[in-house]
Tab-separated table of C-alpha atoms in Angstrom:
chain	number	residue	atom	x	y	z
A	8	MET	CA	-17.456	0.611	-10.094
A	9	SER	CA	-16.002	3.396	-8.022
A	10	ARG	CA	-16.596	3.508	-4.279
A	11	TRP	CA	-15.521	7.148	-3.994
A	12	PRO	CA	-18.444	9.318	-2.821
A	13	GLY	CA	-19.771	11.611	-5.509
A	14	SER	CA	-17.680	10.121	-8.293
A	15	PRO	CA	-19.237	8.765	-11.460
A	16	ALA	CA	-19.482	5.020	-11.887
A	17	ARG	CA	-16.376	3.727	-13.640
A	18	TYR	CA	-14.134	0.720	-13.923
A	19	TYR	CA	-10.736	0.996	-12.313
A	20	SER	CA	-7.703	-1.085	-11.505
A	21	GLN	CA	-7.207	-2.212	-7.934
A	22	VAL	CA	-3.471	-2.612	-8.285
A	23	THR	CA	-0.689	-0.289	-7.216
A	24	ALA	CA	3.035	-0.907	-7.453
A	25	ALA	CA	6.242	1.033	-6.926
A	26	SER	CA	9.994	0.551	-6.754
A	27	ILE	CA	11.048	2.334	-3.578
A	28	THR	CA	14.620	3.686	-3.422
A	29	ALA	CA	14.314	6.448	-0.805
A	30	GLU	CA	12.691	7.226	2.508
A	31	ASN	CA	9.270	8.918	2.713
A	32	THR	CA	8.214	7.178	-0.516
A	33	PHE	CA	5.004	5.155	-0.946
A	34	THR	CA	2.910	3.419	-3.577
A	35	ASP	CA	-0.145	5.256	-4.825
A	36	ALA	CA	-3.227	4.597	-2.704
A	37	VAL	CA	-5.536	1.790	-3.796
A	38	ASP	CA	-9.183	1.273	-2.817
A	39	ILE	CA	-9.471	-2.083	-1.010
A	40	PHE	CA	-12.549	-3.997	0.177
A	41	GLY	CA	-12.243	-7.689	0.960
A	42	LEU	CA	-9.276	-9.944	0.290
A	43	PHE	CA	-6.059	-8.413	-1.079
A	44	ASN	CA	-2.437	-9.362	-1.738
A	45	LEU	CA	0.808	-7.654	-0.767
A	46	SER	CA	4.129	-8.478	-2.404
A	47	ILE	CA	7.488	-7.039	-1.378
A	48	SER	CA	10.539	-8.109	-3.368
A	49	GLY	CA	13.912	-6.782	-4.433
A	50	THR	CA	17.224	-6.268	-2.691
A	51	TRP	CA	16.777	-3.680	0.035
A	52	VAL	CA	17.493	-2.843	3.660
A	53	GLY	CA	14.931	-0.904	5.673
A	54	THR	CA	11.384	-1.137	6.977
A	55	VAL	CA	8.335	-1.193	4.697
A	56	THR	CA	5.113	-0.023	6.341
A	57	LEU	CA	1.638	-1.018	5.136
A	58	GLN	CA	-0.845	1.769	5.906
A	59	ARG	CA	-4.582	2.329	5.527
A	60	SER	CA	-6.747	5.440	5.524
A	61	PHE	CA	-10.395	5.917	6.417
A	62	ASP	CA	-10.532	9.485	5.025
A	63	PHE	CA	-9.295	8.942	1.444
A	64	GLY	CA	-5.639	9.579	2.279
A	65	ALA	CA	-5.890	12.675	4.470
A	66	THR	CA	-4.438	10.678	7.391
A	67	TRP	CA	-2.744	7.268	7.494
A	68	VAL	CA	-2.728	4.507	10.118
A	69	ASP	CA	0.081	1.938	10.229
A	70	VAL	CA	-1.176	-1.641	9.780
A	71	THR	CA	2.084	-3.609	9.979
A	72	THR	CA	5.767	-3.443	9.050
A	73	TYR	CA	8.119	-5.706	7.086
A	74	THR	CA	11.918	-5.947	7.030
A	75	ALA	CA	12.246	-8.750	4.448
A	76	ASN	CA	10.694	-9.821	1.149
A	77	ILE	CA	7.233	-11.364	1.578
A	78	GLN	CA	4.106	-12.568	-0.151
A	79	ASP	CA	1.205	-11.774	2.189
A	80	ALA	CA	-2.575	-11.569	2.099
A	81	GLY	CA	-5.058	-9.493	4.043
A	82	ASP	CA	-8.772	-8.895	4.417
A	83	GLU	CA	-10.328	-5.424	4.700
A	84	PRO	CA	-13.910	-5.708	6.053
A	85	GLU	CA	-14.818	-2.027	5.650
A	86	LYS	CA	-15.727	-0.188	2.456
A	87	LEU	CA	-14.154	3.145	1.485
A	88	VAL	CA	-10.722	2.245	2.869
A	89	VAL	CA	-7.539	2.937	0.908
A	90	TYR	CA	-4.163	1.262	1.359
A	91	ARG	CA	-0.589	2.140	0.493
A	92	ALA	CA	2.840	0.789	1.401
A	93	GLY	CA	6.266	2.324	1.477
A	94	ILE	CA	9.227	3.406	3.526
A	95	LYS	CA	8.775	6.131	6.118
A	96	THR	CA	11.327	8.824	6.945
A	97	GLY	CA	14.320	7.375	8.783
A	98	GLU	CA	13.528	3.757	7.824
A	99	TYR	CA	15.448	3.425	4.521
A	100	THR	CA	19.033	2.175	4.392
A	101	SER	CA	19.745	0.947	0.856
A	102	GLY	CA	18.556	-0.882	-2.261
A	103	THR	CA	15.217	-1.136	-4.055
A	104	ALA	CA	12.042	-2.506	-2.468
A	105	VAL	CA	9.511	-3.500	-5.138
A	106	ILE	CA	6.045	-3.263	-3.590
A	107	ARG	CA	2.733	-4.385	-5.104
A	108	ILE	CA	-0.747	-4.264	-3.561
A	109	SER	CA	-3.523	-5.930	-5.553
A	110	GLN	CA	-7.062	-7.184	-5.287
């Protein structure tokens, strides 16, 4: 069921993934509540930033950064929070970072 205010009830996927090959590029936002997984793989050089938003993507807050492949888990205690991950401007050097956020 959707947690977006005013939206009709619906089923949706809580998975987002992207292959990042440039700066200022992020996964699509995904609605997260509770436990979630983050996977970063590939051959890349740069800094991947995990971000969350409390206003449906109007503004983003950095959660943490990664400079190597990882398998990580997190816990979001608040409802109506969206997450994304990607490489910010000035933080990409080379390669492809494959990023997946799932719940």
